[in-house]
XYZ file of C-alpha atoms in Angstrom:
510
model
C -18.750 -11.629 -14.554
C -16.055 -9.875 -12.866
C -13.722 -6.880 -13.700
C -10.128 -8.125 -15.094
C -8.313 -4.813 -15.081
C -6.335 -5.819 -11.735
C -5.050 -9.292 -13.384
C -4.720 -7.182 -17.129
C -2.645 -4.482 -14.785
C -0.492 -6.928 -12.877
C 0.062 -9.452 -16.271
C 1.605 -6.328 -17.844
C 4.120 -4.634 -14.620
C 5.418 -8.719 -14.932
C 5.644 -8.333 -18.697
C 7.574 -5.261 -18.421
C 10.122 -6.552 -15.462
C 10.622 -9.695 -17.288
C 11.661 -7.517 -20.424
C 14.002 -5.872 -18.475
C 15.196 -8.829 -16.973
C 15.478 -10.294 -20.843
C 17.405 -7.244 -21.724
C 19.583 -7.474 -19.540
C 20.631 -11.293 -19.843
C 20.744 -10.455 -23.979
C 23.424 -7.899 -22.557
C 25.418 -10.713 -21.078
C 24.652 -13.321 -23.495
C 25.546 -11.277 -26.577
C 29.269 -9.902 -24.475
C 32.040 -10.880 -22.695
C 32.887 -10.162 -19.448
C 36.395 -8.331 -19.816
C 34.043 -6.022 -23.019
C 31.425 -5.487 -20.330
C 33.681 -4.786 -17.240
C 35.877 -2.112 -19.594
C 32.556 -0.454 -20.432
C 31.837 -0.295 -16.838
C 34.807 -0.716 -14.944
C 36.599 3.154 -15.424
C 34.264 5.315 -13.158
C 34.798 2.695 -10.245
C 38.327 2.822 -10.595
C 38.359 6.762 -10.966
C 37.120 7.110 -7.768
C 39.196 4.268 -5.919
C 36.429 1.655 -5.467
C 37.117 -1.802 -5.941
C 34.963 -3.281 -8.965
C 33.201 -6.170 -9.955
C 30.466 -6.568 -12.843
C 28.443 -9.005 -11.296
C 28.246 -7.137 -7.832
C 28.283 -4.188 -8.973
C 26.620 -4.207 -12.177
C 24.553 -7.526 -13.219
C 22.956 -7.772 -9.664
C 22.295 -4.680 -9.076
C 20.646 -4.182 -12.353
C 18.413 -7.303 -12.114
C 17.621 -6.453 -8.523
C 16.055 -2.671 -9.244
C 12.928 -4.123 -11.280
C 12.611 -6.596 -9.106
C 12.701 -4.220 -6.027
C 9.938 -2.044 -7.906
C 7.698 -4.708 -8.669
C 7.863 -6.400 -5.299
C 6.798 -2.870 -4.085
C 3.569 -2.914 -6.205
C 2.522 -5.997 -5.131
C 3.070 -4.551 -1.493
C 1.105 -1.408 -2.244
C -1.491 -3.722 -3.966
C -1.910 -6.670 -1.425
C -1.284 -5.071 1.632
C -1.389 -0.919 2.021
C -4.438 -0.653 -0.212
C -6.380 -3.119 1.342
C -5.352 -1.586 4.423
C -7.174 1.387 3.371
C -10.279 -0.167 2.439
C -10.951 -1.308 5.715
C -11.799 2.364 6.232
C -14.719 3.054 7.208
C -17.112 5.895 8.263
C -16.895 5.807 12.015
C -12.981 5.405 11.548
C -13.052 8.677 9.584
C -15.157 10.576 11.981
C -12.787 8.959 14.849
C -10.049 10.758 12.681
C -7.180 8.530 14.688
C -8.805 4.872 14.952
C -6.922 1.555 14.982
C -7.851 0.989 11.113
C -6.385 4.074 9.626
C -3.305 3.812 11.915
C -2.676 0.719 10.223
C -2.846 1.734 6.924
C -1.140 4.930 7.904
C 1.635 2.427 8.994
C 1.780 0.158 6.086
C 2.280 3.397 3.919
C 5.219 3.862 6.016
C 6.470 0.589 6.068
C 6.553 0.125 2.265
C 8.161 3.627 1.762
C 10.773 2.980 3.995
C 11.368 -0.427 2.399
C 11.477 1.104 -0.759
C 14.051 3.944 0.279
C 16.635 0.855 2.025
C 16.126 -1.481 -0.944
C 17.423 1.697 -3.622
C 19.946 2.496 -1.351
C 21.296 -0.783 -0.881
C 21.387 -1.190 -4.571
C 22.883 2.213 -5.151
C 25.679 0.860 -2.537
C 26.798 -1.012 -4.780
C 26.042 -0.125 -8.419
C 27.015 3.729 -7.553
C 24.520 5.583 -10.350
C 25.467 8.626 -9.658
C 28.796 7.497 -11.391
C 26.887 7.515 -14.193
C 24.869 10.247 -13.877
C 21.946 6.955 -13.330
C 22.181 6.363 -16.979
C 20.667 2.635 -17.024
C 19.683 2.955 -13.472
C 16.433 5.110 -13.911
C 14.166 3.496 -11.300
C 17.144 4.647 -8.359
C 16.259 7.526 -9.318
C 13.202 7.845 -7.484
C 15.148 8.355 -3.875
C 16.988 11.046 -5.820
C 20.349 11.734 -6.620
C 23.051 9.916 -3.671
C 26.477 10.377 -4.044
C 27.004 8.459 -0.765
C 24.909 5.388 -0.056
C 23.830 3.841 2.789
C 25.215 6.323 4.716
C 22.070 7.470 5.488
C 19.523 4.445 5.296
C 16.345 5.954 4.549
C 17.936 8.472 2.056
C 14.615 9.799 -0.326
C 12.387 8.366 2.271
C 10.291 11.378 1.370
C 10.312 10.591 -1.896
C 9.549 7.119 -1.747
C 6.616 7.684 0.508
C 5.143 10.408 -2.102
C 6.050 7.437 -4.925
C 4.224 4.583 -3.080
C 1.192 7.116 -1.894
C 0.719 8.267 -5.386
C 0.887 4.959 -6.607
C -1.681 3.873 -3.891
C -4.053 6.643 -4.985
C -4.261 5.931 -8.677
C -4.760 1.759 -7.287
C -7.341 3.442 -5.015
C -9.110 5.329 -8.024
C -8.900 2.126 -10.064
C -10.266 0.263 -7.513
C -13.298 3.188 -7.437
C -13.773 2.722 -10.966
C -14.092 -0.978 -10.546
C -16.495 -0.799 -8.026
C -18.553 1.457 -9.612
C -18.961 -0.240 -12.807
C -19.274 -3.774 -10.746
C -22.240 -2.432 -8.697
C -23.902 -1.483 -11.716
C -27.682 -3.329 -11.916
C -28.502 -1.644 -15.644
C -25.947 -2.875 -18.437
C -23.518 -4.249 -16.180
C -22.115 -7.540 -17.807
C -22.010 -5.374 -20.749
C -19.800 -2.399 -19.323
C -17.983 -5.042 -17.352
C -16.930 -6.729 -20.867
C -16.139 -3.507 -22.836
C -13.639 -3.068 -19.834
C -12.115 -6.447 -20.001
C -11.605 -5.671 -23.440
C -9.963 -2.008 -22.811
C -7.991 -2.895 -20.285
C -5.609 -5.474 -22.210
C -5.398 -2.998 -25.530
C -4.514 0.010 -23.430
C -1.929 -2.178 -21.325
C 0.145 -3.240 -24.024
C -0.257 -0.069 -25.873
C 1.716 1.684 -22.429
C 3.909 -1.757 -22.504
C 5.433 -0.791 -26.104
C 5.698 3.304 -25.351
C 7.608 2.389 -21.701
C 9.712 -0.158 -23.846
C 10.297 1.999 -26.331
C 11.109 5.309 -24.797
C 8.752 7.809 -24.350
C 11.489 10.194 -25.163
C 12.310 8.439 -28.512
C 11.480 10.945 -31.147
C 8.684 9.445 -32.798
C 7.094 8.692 -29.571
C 4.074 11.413 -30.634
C 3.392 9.849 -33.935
C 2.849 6.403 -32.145
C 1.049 7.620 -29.609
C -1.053 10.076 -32.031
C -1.783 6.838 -34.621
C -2.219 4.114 -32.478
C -4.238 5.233 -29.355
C -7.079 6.555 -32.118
C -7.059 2.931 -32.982
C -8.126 1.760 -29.969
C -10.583 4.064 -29.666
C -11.970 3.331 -33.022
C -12.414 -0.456 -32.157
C -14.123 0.103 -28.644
C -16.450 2.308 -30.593
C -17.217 0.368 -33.287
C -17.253 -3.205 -31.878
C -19.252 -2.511 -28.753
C -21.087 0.799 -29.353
C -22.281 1.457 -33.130
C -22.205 -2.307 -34.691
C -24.187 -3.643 -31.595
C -27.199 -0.594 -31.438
C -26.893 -0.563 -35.463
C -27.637 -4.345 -35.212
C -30.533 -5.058 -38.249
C -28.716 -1.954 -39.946
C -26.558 -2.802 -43.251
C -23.503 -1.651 -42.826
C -23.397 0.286 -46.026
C -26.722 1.824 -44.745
C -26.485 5.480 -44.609
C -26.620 6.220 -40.872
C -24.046 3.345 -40.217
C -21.359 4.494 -43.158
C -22.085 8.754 -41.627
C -20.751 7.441 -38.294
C -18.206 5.486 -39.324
C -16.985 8.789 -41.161
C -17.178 11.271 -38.334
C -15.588 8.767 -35.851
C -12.761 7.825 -38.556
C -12.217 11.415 -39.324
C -11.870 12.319 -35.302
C -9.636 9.777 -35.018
C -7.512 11.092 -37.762
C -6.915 14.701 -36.173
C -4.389 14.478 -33.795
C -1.893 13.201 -37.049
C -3.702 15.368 -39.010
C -2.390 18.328 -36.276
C 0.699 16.737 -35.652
C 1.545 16.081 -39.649
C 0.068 18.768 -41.193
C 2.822 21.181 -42.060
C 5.240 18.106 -43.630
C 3.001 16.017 -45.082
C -0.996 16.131 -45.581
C -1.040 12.933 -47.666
C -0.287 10.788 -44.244
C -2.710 11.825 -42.264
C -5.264 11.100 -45.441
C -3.586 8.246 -45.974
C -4.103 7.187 -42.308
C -8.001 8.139 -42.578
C -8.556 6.253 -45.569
C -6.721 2.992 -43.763
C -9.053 3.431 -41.108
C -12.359 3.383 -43.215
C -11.035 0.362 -46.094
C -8.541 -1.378 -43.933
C -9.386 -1.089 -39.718
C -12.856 -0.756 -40.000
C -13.318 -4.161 -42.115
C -11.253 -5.996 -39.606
C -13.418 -4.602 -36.802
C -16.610 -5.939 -38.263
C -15.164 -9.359 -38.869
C -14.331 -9.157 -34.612
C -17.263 -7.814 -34.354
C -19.077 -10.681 -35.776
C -17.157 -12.954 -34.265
C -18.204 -11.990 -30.601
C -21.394 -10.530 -31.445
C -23.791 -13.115 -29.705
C -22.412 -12.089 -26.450
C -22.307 -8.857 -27.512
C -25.513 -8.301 -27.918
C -26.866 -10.925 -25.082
C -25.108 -8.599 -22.919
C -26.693 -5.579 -24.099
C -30.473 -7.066 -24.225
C -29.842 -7.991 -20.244
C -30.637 -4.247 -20.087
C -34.054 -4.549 -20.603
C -34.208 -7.794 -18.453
C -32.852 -6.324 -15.721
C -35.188 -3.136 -16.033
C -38.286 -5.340 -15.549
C -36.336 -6.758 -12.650
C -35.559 -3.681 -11.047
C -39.357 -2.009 -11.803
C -40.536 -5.738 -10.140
C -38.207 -5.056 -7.499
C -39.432 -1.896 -6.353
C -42.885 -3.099 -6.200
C -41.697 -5.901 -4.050
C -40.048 -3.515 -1.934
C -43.621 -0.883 -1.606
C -45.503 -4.207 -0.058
C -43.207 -4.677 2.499
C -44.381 -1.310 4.676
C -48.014 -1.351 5.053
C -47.263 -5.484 5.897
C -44.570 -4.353 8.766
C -46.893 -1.775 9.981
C -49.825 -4.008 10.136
C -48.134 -6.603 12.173
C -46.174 -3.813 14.505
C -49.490 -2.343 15.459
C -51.088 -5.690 16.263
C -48.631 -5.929 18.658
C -49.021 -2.847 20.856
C -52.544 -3.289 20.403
C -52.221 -6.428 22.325
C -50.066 -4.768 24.900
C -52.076 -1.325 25.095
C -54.979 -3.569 26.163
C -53.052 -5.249 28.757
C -52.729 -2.411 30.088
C -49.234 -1.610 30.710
C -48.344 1.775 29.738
C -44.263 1.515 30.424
C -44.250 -1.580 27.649
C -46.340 0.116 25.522
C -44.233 3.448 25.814
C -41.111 1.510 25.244
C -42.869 -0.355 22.438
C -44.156 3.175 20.373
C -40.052 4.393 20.468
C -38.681 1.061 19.137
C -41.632 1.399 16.772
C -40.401 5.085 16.372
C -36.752 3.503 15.314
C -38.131 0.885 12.939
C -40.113 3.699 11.089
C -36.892 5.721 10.856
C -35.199 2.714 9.348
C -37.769 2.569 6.650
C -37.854 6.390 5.616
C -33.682 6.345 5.288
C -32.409 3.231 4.670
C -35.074 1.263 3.151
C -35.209 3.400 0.243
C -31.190 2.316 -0.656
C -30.457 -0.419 -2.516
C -28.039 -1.730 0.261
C -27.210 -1.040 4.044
C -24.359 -2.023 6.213
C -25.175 -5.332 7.790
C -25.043 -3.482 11.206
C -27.895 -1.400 10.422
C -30.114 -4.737 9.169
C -29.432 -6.334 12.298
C -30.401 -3.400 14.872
C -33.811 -3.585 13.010
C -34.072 -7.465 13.444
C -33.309 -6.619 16.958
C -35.893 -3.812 17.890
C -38.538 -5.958 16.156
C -37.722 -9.466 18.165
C -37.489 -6.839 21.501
C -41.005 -5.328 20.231
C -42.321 -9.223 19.908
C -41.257 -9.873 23.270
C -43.406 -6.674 24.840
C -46.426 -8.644 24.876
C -44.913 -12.254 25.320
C -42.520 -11.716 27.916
C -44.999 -13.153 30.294
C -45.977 -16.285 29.182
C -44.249 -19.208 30.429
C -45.358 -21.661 27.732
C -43.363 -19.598 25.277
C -39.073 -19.174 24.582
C -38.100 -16.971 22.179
C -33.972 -17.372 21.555
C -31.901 -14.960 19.775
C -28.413 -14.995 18.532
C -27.268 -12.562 16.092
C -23.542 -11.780 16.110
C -22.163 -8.445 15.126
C -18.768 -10.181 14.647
C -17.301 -9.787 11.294
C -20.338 -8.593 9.342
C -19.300 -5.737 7.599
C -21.062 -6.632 4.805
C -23.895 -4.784 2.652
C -27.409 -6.099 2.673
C -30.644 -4.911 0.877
C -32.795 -3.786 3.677
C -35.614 -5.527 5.157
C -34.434 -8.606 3.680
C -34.042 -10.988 6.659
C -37.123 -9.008 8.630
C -39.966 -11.074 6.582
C -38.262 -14.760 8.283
C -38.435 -13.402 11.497
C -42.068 -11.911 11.188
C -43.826 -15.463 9.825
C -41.962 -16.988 13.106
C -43.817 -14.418 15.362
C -46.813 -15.050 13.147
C -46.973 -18.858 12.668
C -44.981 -20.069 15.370
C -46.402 -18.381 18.480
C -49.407 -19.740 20.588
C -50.999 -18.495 23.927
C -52.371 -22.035 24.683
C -49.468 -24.675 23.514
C -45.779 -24.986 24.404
C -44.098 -22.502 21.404
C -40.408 -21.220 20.846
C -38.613 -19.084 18.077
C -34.664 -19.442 17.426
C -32.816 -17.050 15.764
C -29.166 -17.568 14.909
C -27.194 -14.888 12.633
C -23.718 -15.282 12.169
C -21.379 -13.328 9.754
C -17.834 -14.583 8.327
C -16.099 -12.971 5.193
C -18.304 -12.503 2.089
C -20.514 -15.065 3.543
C -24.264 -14.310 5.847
C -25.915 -17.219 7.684
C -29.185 -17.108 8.770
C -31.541 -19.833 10.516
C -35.094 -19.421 11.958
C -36.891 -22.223 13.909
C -40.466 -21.873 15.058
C -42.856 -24.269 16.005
C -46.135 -25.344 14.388
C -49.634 -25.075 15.751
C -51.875 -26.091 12.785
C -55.194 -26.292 15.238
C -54.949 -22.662 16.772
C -57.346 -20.362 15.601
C -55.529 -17.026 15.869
C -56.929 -14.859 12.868
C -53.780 -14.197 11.887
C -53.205 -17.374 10.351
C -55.625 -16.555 7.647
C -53.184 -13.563 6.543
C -51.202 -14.881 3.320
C -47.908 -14.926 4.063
C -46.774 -11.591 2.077
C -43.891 -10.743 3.309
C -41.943 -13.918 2.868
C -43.078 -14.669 -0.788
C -41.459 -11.023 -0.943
C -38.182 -11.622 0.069
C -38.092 -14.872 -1.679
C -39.011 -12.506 -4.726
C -36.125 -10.219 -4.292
C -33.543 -12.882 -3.160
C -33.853 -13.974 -7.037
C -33.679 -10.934 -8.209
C -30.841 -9.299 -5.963
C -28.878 -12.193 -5.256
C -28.972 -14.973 -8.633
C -26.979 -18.116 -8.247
C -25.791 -16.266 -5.032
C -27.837 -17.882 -2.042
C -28.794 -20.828 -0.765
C -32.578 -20.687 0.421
C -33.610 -23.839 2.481
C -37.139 -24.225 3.920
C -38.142 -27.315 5.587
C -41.869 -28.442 7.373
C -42.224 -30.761 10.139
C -45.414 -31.634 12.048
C -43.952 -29.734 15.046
C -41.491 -27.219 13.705
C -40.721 -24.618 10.865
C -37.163 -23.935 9.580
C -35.587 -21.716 7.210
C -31.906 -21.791 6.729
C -30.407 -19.093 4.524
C -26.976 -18.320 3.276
C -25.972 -15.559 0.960
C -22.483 -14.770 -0.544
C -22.288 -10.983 -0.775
């Protein structure tokens, strides 16, 4: 389940530049053109400039909205992805290729912005009419001479599509942060799905109605509270009260007090005219709104509540999780120490030296990042690294043995749990290596967007007698734990068994 509040967003900046749009046609439609170019026509003609309604009133018109949504998209599909790219190391390079280029699209769709409201200016000359009907030119400021200057309110324009970016960028925080949620988070995910739309066409009616319009405060003091009111009820007190009657006590006592909260601000606002309204409204709430929420409520109220019982699910999982995670040390160090064991007693102290500070590294790894829930892919695959180059310390030697690795830093920027690929690589080394019989190990990691591919091969000696063998194999029944638990319906895990080889293919869509 995904957050909607991008699609709810963009569904209602269409809605409200297709009004316009609408408006504006009525205009025509409901006219002539000799009424229309008298209404318009006199300023122009004041100040000596020839005239024409369609140039230099219908086009322009119809073109500002457009303008203003085309620069949304821009800031949406473009400057702020731009700036996601960021990263830390760009940050702490202060002046690195990624936030150049979002630095430049920034530019770029301010200075678009500033030409496109001049050019329309050009011709529909606002300031004529002191940019009554031309509101959104307004943002560059007010231009009594157009396109003499092209980027005219390019300061303005850049501050307009910045801030615009920031509250996109906060949205897309809030998004994330509700999205990465393990505890409750189809359930939080659907009470915003269900926000979003409400408070979207609630804004939708104030822009199209004026916020200046004078009863602007008594719609927005009666109608947000609404809103409110149905989040509350329909996906906070119904679902916990479930097994409740409604008429219990404890359900009707908080259907008061959250009624009676949402009847203040007209209680404020309409208290010195006339206290029977705000009653009025109060009373509407508990016998009219409140009836009509439960009837939603039960309507929706399997998923509702299937949402909310994931919770405890997903607890266990977590709780199982963590356990999964606590095996996976004392296994790593087990095997880690076998090998410079084996190289200690071969008695080559510059191996063994370089083996204890990779060992050093690994360790580090597992007091700092193995104790997050996810890592950048980078840091996953210097681990799988140091442990293949700590694997090849004391079978560098051996001519009967090839151990092939290909892991490609290229395009994962991705976020993995840690240790999760470590426990393929470690039953390769532990199954697939023999001191007496041809062996090899292949290792082939590969990265493209949202997407991580990973293949071991090792070969099978089912005769040798290393005591190794006898070890159950812990660590990979614990990754195949956690890949069902971390990643569900989300990877592909493919193990296959020959007489002479091993393989384990494994794909995961981040």
């Amino acid at each position: 389940m995904k957050v909607r509040w991008r699609q709810h967003e963009m569904i209602g900046i269409a809605v409200l530049v297709l009004w316009q749009l609408i408006l504006l046609l009525m205009m025509v439609n409901d006219h002539s053109i000799n009424e229309l170019e008298q209404d318009y026509s006199a300023p122009f003609k004041e100040n000596g400039i020839p005239f024409s309604f369609w140039k230099n009133v219908l086009i322009p018109q119809l073109s500002a909205p457009l303008l203003v949504f085309g620069v949304y998209l821009l800031i949406n599909v473009w400057v702020l992805l731009s700036f996601k790219r960021i990263n830390g190391e760009d940050i702490e390079r202060l002046l690195s290729k990624r936030i150049l280029l979002a630095l430049f699209s920034l530019l770029c769709v301010g200075s678009l912005l500033a030409i496109g409201i001049n050019a329309i200016s050009f011709y529909a000359r606002p300031h004529l009419f002191n940019y009554g009907g031309y509101q959104l030119l307004a943002i560059a400021g007010y231009n009594e001479h157009p396109m003499s200057n092209l980027f005219f309110g390019f300061g303005r324009t850049l501050a307009a599509v910045a801030l615009v970016t920031a509250l996109a960028g906060a949205r897309e925080l809030i998004i994330w942060l509700i999205e990465r949620k393990r505890v409750k988070r189809d359930y939080w995910i659907m009470v915003v799905n269900n926000a979003t739309p409400l408070l979207i066409v609630f804004w939708c009616v104030v822009i199209i109605s004026n916020p200046l319009h004078q009863d602007f405060l008594r719609y927005l003091f009666f109608v947000l509270p609404v809103i409110g009111l149905y989040l509350y009820l329909t996906f906070w007190l119904f679902p916990f009260m479930e097994g409740k009657a409604v008429l219990s006590r404890p359900v009707l006592l908080r259907i008061v007090i959250a009624t009676f909260i949402c009847a203040i601000p007209g209680l404020l606002l309409l208290f010195s005219h006339r206290l029977i309204v705000p009653v009025f409204y109060w009373g509407s709430l508990i016998l009219v709104a409140t009836p009509i929420f439960w009837i939603i409520y039960n309507q929706r109220k399997d998923r509702i509540l299937q949402s909310i019982r994931m919770e405890t699910a997903l607890a266990k999982s977590d709780a199982s999780l963590q356990f999964l995670k606590s095996q996976i040390n004392p296994h790593f160090l087990f095997n880690a120490l076998n090998t410079l064991y084996g190289t200690a007693l071969k008695g080559d102290s510059d191996k063994t030296a370089e083996g204890i500070q990779k060992l050093g590294d690994m360790m580090r790894f597992m007091l700092h990042e193995n104790t997050l829930d996810r890592i950048p892919m980078y840091k996953e695959m210097e681990y799988l690294k140091n442990y293949i180059s700590l694997q090849k310390l004391r079978i560098v030697d051996s001519p009967l043995i090839s151990i092939e690795d290909e892991i490609e830093e290229r395009n994962c920027n991705n976020e993995i749990p840690p240790m999760l690929l470590i426990p393929f690589v470690e039953n390769a080394f532990k199954h697939g290596i023999s001191l007496k019989e041809r062996s090899w190990i292949r290792i082939e990691l590969q990265c493209r967007e949202k997407l991580v591919e990973f293949e071991v091969r090792n070969s099978i000696h089912k005769d040798d007698s290393d005591p190794e063998k006898e070890i159950s194999g812990i660590g990979l029944k614990n990754v195949t734990g956690r890949l069902q638990l971390m990643y569900p319906n989300r990877h592909t895990l493919d193990i296959r068994e020959t007489d002479r080889e091993f393989t384990v293919k494994l794909t995961l869509q981040c």
